PDB file of C-alpha atoms and ligand atoms in Angstrom:
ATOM      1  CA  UNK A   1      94.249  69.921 106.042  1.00 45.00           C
ATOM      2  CA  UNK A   2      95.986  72.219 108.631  1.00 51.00           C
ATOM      3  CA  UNK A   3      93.691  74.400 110.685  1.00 60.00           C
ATOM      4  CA  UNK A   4      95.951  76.940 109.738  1.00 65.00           C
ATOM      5  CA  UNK A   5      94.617  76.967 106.086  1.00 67.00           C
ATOM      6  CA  UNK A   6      91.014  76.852 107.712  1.00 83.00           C
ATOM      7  CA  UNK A   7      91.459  80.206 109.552  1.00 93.00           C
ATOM      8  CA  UNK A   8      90.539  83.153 107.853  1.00 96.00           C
ATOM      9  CA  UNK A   9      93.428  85.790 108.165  1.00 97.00           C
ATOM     10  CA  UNK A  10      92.511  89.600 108.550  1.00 98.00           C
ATOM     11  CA  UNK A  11      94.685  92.124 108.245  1.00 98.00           C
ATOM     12  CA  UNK A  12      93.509  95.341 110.181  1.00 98.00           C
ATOM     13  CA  UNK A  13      95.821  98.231 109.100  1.00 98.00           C
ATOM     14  CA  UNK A  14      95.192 101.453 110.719  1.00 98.00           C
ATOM     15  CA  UNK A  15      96.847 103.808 108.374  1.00 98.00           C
ATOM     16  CA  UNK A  16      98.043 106.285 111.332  1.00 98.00           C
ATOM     17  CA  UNK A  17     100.942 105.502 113.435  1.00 98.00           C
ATOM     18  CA  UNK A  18      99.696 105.548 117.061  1.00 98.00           C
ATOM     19  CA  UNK A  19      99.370 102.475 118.814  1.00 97.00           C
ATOM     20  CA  UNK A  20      96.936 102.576 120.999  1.00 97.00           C
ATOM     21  CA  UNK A  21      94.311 103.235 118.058  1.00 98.00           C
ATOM     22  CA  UNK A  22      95.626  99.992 116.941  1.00 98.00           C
ATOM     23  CA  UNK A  23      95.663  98.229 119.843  1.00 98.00           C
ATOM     24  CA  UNK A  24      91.818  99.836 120.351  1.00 97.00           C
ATOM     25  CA  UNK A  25      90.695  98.645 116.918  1.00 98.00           C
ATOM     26  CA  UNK A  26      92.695  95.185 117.145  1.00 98.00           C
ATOM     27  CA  UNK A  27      90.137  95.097 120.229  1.00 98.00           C
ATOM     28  CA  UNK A  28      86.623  96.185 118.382  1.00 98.00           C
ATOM     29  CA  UNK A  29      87.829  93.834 115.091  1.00 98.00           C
ATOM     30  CA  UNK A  30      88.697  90.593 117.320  1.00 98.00           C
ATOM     31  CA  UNK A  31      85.248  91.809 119.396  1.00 98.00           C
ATOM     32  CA  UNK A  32      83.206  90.836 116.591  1.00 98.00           C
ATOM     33  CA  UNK A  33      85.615  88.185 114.206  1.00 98.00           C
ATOM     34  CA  UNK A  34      84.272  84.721 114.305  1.00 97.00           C
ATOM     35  CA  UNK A  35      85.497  81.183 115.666  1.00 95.00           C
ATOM     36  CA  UNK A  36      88.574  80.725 112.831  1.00 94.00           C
ATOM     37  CA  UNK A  37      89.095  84.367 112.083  1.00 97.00           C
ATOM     38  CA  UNK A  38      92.803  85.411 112.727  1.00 97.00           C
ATOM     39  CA  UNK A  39      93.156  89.441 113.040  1.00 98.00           C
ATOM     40  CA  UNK A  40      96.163  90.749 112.416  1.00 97.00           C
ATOM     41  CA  UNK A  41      95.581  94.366 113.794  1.00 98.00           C
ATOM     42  CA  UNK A  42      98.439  96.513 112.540  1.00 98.00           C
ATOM     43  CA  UNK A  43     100.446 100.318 111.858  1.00 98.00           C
ATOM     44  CA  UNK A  44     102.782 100.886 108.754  1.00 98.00           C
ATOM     45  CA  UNK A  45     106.232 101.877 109.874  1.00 97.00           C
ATOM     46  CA  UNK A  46     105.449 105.509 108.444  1.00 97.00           C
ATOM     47  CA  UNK A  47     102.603 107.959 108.460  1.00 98.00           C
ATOM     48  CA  UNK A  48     100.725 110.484 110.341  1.00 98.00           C
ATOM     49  CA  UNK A  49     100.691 110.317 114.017  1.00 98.00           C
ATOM     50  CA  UNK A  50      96.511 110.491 113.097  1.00 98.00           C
ATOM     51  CA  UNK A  51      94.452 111.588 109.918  1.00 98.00           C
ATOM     52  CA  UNK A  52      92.508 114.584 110.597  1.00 97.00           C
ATOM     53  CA  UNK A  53      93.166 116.698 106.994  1.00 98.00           C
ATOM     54  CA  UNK A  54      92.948 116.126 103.280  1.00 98.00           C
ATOM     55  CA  UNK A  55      97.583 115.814 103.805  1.00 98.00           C
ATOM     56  CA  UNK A  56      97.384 113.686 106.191  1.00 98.00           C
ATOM     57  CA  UNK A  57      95.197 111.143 104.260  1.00 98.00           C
ATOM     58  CA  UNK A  58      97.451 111.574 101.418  1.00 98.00           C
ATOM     59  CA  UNK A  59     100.496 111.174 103.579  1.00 98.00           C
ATOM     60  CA  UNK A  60      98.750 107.820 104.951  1.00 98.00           C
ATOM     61  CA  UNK A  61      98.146 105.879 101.730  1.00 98.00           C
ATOM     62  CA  UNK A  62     102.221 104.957 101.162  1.00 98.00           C
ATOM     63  CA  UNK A  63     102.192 102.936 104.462  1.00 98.00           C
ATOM     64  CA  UNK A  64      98.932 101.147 103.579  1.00 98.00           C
ATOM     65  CA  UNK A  65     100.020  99.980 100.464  1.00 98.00           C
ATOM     66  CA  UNK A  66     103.393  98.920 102.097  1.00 96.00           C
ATOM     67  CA  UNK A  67     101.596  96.639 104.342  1.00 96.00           C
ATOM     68  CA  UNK A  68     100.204  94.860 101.605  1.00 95.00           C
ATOM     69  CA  UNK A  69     102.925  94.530  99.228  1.00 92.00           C
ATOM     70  CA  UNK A  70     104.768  93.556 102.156  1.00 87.00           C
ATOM     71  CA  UNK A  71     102.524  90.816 102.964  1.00 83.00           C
ATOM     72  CA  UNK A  72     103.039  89.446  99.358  1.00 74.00           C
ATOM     73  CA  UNK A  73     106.986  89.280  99.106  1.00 76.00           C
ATOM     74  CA  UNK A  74     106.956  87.618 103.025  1.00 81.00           C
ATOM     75  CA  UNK A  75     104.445  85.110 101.348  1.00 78.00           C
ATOM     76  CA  UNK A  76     102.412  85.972 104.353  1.00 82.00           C
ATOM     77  CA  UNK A  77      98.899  84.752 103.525  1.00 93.00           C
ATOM     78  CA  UNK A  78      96.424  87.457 104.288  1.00 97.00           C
ATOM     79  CA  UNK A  79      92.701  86.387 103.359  1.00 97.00           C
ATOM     80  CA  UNK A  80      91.657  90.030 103.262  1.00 98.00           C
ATOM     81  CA  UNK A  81      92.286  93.554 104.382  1.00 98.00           C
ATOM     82  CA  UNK A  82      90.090  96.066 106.490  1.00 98.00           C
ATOM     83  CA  UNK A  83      91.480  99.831 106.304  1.00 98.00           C
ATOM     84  CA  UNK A  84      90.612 101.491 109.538  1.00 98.00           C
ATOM     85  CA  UNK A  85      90.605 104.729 108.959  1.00 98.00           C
ATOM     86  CA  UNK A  86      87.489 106.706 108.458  1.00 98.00           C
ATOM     87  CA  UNK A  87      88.674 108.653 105.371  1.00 97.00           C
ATOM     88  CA  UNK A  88      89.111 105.349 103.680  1.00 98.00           C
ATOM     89  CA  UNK A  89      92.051 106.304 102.681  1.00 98.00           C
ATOM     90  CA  UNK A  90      93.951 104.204  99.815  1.00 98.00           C
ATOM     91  CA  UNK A  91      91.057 102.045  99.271  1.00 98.00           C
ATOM     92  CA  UNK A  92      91.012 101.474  95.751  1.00 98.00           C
ATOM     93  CA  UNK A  93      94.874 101.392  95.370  1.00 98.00           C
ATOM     94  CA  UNK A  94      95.126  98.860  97.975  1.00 98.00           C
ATOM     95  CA  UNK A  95      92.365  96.464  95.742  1.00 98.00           C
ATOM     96  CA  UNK A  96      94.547  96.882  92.974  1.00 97.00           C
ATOM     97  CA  UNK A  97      96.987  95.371  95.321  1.00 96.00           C
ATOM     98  CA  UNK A  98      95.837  93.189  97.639  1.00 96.00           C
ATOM     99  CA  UNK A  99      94.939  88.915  96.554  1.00 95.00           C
ATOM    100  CA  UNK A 100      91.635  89.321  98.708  1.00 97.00           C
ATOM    101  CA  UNK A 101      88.774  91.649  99.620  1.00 98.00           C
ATOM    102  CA  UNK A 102      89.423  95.437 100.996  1.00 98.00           C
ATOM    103  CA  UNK A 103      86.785  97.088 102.364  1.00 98.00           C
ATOM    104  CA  UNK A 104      87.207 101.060 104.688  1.00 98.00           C
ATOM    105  CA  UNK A 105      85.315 101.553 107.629  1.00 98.00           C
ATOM    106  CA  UNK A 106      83.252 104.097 106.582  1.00 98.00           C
ATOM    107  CA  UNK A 107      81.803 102.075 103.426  1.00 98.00           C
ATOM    108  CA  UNK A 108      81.100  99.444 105.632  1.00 98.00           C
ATOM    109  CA  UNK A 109      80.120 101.031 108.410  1.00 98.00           C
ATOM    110  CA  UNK A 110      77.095 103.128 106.378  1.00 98.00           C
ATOM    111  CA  UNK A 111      76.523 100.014 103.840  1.00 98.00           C
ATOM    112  CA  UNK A 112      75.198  98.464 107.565  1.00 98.00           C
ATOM    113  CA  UNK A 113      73.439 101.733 108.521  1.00 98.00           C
ATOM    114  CA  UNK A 114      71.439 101.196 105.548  1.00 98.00           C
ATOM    115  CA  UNK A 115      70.441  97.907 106.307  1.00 98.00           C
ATOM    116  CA  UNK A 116      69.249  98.967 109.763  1.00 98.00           C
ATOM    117  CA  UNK A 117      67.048 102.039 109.022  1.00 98.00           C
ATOM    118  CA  UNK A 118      66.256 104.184 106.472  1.00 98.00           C
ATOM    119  CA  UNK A 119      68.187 107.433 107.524  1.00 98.00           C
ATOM    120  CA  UNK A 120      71.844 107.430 109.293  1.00 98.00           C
ATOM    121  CA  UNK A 121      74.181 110.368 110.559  1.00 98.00           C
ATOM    122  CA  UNK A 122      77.778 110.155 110.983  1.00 98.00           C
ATOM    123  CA  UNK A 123      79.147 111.964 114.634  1.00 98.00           C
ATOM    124  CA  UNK A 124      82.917 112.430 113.485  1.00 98.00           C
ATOM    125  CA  UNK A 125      85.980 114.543 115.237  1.00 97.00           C
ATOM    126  CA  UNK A 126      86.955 117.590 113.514  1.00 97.00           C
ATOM    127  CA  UNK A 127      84.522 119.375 111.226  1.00 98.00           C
ATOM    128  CA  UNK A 128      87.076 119.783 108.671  1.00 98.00           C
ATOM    129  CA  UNK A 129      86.702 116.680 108.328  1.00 97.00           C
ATOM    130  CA  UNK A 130      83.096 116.433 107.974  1.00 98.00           C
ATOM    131  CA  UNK A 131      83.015 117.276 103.921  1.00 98.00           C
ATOM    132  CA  UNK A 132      84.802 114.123 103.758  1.00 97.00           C
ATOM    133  CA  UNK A 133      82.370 112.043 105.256  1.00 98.00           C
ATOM    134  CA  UNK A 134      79.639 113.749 102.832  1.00 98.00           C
ATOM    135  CA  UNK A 135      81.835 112.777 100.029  1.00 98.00           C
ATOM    136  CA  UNK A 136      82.129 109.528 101.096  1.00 98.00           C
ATOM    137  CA  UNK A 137      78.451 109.317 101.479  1.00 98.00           C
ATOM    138  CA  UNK A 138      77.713 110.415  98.359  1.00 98.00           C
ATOM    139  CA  UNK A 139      80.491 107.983  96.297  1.00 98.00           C
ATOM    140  CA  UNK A 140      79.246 105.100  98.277  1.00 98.00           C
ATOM    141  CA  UNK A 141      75.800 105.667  97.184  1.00 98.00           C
ATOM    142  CA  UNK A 142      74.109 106.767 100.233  1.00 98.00           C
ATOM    143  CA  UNK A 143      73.587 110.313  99.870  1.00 97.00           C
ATOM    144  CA  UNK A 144      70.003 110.028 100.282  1.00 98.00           C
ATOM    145  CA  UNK A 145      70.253 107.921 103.264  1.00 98.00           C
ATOM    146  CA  UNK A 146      72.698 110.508 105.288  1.00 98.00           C
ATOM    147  CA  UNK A 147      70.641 112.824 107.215  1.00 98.00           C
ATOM    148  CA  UNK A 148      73.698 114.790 108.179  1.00 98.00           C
ATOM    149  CA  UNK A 149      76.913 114.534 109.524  1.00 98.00           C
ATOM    150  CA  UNK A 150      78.241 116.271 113.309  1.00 98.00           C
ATOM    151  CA  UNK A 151      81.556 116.835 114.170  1.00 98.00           C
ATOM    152  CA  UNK A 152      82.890 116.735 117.925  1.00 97.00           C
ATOM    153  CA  UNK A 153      85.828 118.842 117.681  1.00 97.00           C
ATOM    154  CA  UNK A 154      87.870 116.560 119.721  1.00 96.00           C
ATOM    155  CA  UNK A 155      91.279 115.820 118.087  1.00 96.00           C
ATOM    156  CA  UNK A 156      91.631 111.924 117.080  1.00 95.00           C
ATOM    157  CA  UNK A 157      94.216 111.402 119.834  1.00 96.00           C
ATOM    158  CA  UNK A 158      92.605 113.321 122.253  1.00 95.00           C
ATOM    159  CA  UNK A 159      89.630 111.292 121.979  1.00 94.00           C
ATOM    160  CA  UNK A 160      90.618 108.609 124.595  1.00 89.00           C
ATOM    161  CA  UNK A 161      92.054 111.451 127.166  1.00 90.00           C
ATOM    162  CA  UNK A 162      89.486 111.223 130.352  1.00 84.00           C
ATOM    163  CA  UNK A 163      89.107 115.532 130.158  1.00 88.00           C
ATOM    164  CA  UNK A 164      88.003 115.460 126.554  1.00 88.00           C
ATOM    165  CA  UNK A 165      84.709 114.424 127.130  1.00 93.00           C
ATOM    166  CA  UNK A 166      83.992 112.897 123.745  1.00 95.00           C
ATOM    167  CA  UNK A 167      81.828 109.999 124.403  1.00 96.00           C
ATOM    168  CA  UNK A 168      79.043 112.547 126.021  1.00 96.00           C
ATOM    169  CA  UNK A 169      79.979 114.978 123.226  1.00 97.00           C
ATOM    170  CA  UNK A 170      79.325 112.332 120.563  1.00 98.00           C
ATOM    171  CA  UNK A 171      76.137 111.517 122.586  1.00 98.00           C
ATOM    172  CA  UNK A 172      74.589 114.711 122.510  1.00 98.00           C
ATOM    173  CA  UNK A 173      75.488 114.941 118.716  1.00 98.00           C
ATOM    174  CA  UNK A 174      73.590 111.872 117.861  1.00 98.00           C
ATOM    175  CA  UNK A 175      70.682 112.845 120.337  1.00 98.00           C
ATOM    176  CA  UNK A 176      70.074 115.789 117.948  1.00 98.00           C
ATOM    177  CA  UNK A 177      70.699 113.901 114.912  1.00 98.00           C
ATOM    178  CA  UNK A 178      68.247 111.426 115.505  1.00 98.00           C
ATOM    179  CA  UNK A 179      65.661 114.245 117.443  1.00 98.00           C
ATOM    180  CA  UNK A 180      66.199 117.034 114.324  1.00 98.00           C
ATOM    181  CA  UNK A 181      67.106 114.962 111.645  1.00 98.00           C
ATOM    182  CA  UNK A 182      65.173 111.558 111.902  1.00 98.00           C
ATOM    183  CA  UNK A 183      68.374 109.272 112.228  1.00 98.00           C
ATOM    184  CA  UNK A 184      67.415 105.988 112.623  1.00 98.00           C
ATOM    185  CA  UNK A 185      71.289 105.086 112.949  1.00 98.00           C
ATOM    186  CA  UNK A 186      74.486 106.633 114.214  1.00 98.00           C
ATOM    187  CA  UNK A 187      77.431 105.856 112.401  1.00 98.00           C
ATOM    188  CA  UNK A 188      80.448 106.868 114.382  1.00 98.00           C
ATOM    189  CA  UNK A 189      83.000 108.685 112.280  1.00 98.00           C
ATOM    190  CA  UNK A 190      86.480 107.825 113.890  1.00 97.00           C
ATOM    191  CA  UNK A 191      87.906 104.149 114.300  1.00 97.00           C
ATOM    192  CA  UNK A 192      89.152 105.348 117.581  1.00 96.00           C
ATOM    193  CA  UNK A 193      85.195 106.120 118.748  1.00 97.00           C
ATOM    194  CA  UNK A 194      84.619 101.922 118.315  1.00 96.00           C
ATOM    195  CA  UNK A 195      84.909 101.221 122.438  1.00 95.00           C
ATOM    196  CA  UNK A 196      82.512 103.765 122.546  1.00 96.00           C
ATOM    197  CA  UNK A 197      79.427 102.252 120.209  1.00 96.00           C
ATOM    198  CA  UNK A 198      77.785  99.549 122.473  1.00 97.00           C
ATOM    199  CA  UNK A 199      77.458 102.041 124.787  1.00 97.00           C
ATOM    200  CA  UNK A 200      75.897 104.872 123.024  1.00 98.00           C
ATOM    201  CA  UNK A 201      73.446 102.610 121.207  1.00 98.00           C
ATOM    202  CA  UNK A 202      72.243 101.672 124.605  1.00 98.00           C
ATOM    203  CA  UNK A 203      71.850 105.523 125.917  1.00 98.00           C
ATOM    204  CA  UNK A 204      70.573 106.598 122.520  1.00 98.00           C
ATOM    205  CA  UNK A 205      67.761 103.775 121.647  1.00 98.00           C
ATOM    206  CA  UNK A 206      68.953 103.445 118.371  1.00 98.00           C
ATOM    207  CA  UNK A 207      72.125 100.857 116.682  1.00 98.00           C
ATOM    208  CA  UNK A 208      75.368 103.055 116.823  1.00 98.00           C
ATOM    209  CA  UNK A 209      77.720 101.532 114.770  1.00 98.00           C
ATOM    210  CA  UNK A 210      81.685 101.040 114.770  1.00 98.00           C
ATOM    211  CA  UNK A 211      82.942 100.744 111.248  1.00 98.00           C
ATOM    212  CA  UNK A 212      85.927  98.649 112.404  1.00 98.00           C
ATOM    213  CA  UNK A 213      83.080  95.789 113.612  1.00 98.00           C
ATOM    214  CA  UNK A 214      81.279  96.527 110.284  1.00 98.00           C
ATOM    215  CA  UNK A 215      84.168  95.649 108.025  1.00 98.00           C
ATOM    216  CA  UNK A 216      85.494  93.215 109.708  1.00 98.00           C
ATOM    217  CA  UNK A 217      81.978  90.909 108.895  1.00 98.00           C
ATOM    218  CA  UNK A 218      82.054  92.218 105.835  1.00 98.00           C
ATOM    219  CA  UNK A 219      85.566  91.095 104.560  1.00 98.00           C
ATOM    220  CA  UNK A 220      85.038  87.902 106.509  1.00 98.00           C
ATOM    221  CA  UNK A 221      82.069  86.949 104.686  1.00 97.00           C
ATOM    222  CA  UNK A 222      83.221  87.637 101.425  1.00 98.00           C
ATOM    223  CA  UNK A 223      86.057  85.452 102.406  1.00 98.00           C
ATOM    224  CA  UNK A 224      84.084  82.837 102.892  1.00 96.00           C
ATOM    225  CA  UNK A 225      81.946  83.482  99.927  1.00 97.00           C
ATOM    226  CA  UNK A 226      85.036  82.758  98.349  1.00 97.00           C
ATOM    227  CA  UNK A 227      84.946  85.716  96.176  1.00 98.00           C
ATOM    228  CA  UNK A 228      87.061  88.188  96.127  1.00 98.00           C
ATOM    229  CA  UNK A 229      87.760  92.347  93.737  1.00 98.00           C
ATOM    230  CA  UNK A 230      87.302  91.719  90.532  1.00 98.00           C
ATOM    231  CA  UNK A 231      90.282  92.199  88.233  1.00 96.00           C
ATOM    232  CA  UNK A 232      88.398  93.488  84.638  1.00 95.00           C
ATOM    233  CA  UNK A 233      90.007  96.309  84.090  1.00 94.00           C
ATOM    234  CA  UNK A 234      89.688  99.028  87.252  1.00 97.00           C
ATOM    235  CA  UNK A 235      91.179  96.885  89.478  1.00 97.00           C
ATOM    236  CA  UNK A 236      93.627  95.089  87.576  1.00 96.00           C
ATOM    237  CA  UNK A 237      97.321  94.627  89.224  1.00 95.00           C
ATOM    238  CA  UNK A 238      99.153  97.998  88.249  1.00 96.00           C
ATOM    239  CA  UNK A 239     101.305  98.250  84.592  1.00 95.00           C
ATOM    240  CA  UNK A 240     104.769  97.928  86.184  1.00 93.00           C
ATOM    241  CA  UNK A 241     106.627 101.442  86.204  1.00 93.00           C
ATOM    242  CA  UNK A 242     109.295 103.060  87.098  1.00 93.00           C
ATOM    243  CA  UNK A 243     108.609 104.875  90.794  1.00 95.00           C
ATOM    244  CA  UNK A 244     111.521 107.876  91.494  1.00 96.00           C
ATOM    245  CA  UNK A 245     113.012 109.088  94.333  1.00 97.00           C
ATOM    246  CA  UNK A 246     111.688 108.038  98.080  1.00 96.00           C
ATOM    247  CA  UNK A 247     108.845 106.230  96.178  1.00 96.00           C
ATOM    248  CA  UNK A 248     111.425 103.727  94.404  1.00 95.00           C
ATOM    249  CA  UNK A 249     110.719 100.972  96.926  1.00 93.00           C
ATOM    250  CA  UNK A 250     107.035 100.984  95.419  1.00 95.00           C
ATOM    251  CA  UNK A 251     108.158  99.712  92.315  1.00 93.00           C
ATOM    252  CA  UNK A 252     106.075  96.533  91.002  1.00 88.00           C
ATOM    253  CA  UNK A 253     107.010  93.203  89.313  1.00 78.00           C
ATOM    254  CA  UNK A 254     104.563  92.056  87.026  1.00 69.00           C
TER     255      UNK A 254
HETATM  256  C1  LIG B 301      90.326 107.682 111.800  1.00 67.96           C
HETATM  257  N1  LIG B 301      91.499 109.628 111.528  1.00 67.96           N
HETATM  258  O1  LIG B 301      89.411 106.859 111.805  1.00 67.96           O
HETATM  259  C2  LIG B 301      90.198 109.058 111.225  1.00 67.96           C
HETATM  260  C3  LIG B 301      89.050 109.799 111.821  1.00 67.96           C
HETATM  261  C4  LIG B 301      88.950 111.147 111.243  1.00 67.96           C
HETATM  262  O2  LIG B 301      93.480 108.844 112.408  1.00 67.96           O
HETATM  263  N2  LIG B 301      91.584 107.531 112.227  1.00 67.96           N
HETATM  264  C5  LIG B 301      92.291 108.671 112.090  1.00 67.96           C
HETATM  265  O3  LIG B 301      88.952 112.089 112.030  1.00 67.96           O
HETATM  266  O4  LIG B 301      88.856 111.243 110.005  1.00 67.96           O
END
């Protein structure tokens, strides 16, 4: 047997189009990915420069789902996907698509919150973006468990520039969340803050965690558990259809 067919193969897409992020969050995924874990840290050839509104998501999802049908007609084996975007955007489209697991950093990142302490808070970048993270909360499962949510109000690509100042931002965030609201976890709301979460968890006393890391274990271990989205129904392969326009590219064979 080839080692080749013993490697796992992760596919890290970050849905916006700016490569450092990717080249950031190829960095955080291949920080935690085991011995025999291949990541594949990648941007779709279209999208938003970053995801910071409710249009830009939407805008994002066509590029995900290309890099996964893509994968398929190449024949390029991809054990499972990781969507690196803290919207989670596409998520369930792209397990209708892909042959293995998909999991968004945000599920995975408070799914590990939650098995770290009873209460988490989310610091993210713009507060428009903070509803969002509620809803993901709350569709996830973890209402309960999210103490509240704190938005920087550094732009996603401004968060790497030196005068921005958003690690000590995002530090005095999750100071107060876990001083007024009993955090016992930070869950860091942008896949560009994942340099940033080793760090902070020392300063703060408490785990601050990087979504990117978080679903990265998680795919890989359900790779290895050799189990993969279930197809009943939900997330079946999509009825072939006839896609119009700019979206004719999309259509599928059976
Ligand atoms: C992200 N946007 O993780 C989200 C963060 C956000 O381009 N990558 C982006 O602000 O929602």
């Amino acid at each position: 047997v080839t080692d080749s067919a013993l490697t796992t193969r992760i596919k890290v897409i970050n849905p916006n189009t700016s490569l450092a992020m990717t080249r950031l969050i190829g960095t955080a995924a291949r920080g935690v990915a085991g011995v025999g874990t291949e990541i594949i840290a990648v941007s779709p050839p279209m999208g938003p420069a970053s995801i910071e509104s409710h249009y830009d998501e939407a805008l994002a999802v066509p590029g995900i789902l290309h890099e996964i049908t893509h994968d398929g007609m190449l024949g390029e084996r991809i054990d499972g996907y990781v969507i690196a975007c803290f919207g989670d955007p596409g998520l369930d489209a792209a397990r209708e698509l892909a042959a293995g697991p998909v999991v968004g950093i945000a599920e995975a990142a408070m799914h590990a919150a939650t098995m770290l302490g009873r209460r988490f808070s989310v610091v993210t970048t713009l507060g428009r973006t903070t509803g969002r993270a509620w809803d993901l909360a709350s569709h996830y499962g973890f209402r309960e468990h999210c103490a509240s949510v704190y938005a920087c109000e550094v732009p996603v690509l401004e968060l790497e520039e030196p005068g921005s100042e958003a690690s000590s931002l995002i530090e005095a965030l999750a100071r107060r969340a876990i001083d007024e609201d009993e955090a016992d976890c930070i869950v860091l709301g942008c896949a560009g803050m994942a340099d940033l979460c080793h760090r902070l968890s020392q300063n703060l006393g408490v785990p601050v965690i990087d979504g990117v890391s978080a679903a990265v274990g998680m795919v890989e271990t359900l790779v290895r558990m050799r189990v993969s989205t279930s197809r009943r129904e939900e997330y079946a392969r999509p009825r072939p259809k006839v896609y119009e326009g700019l979206l004719e590219p999309f259509g599928l064979t059976v």
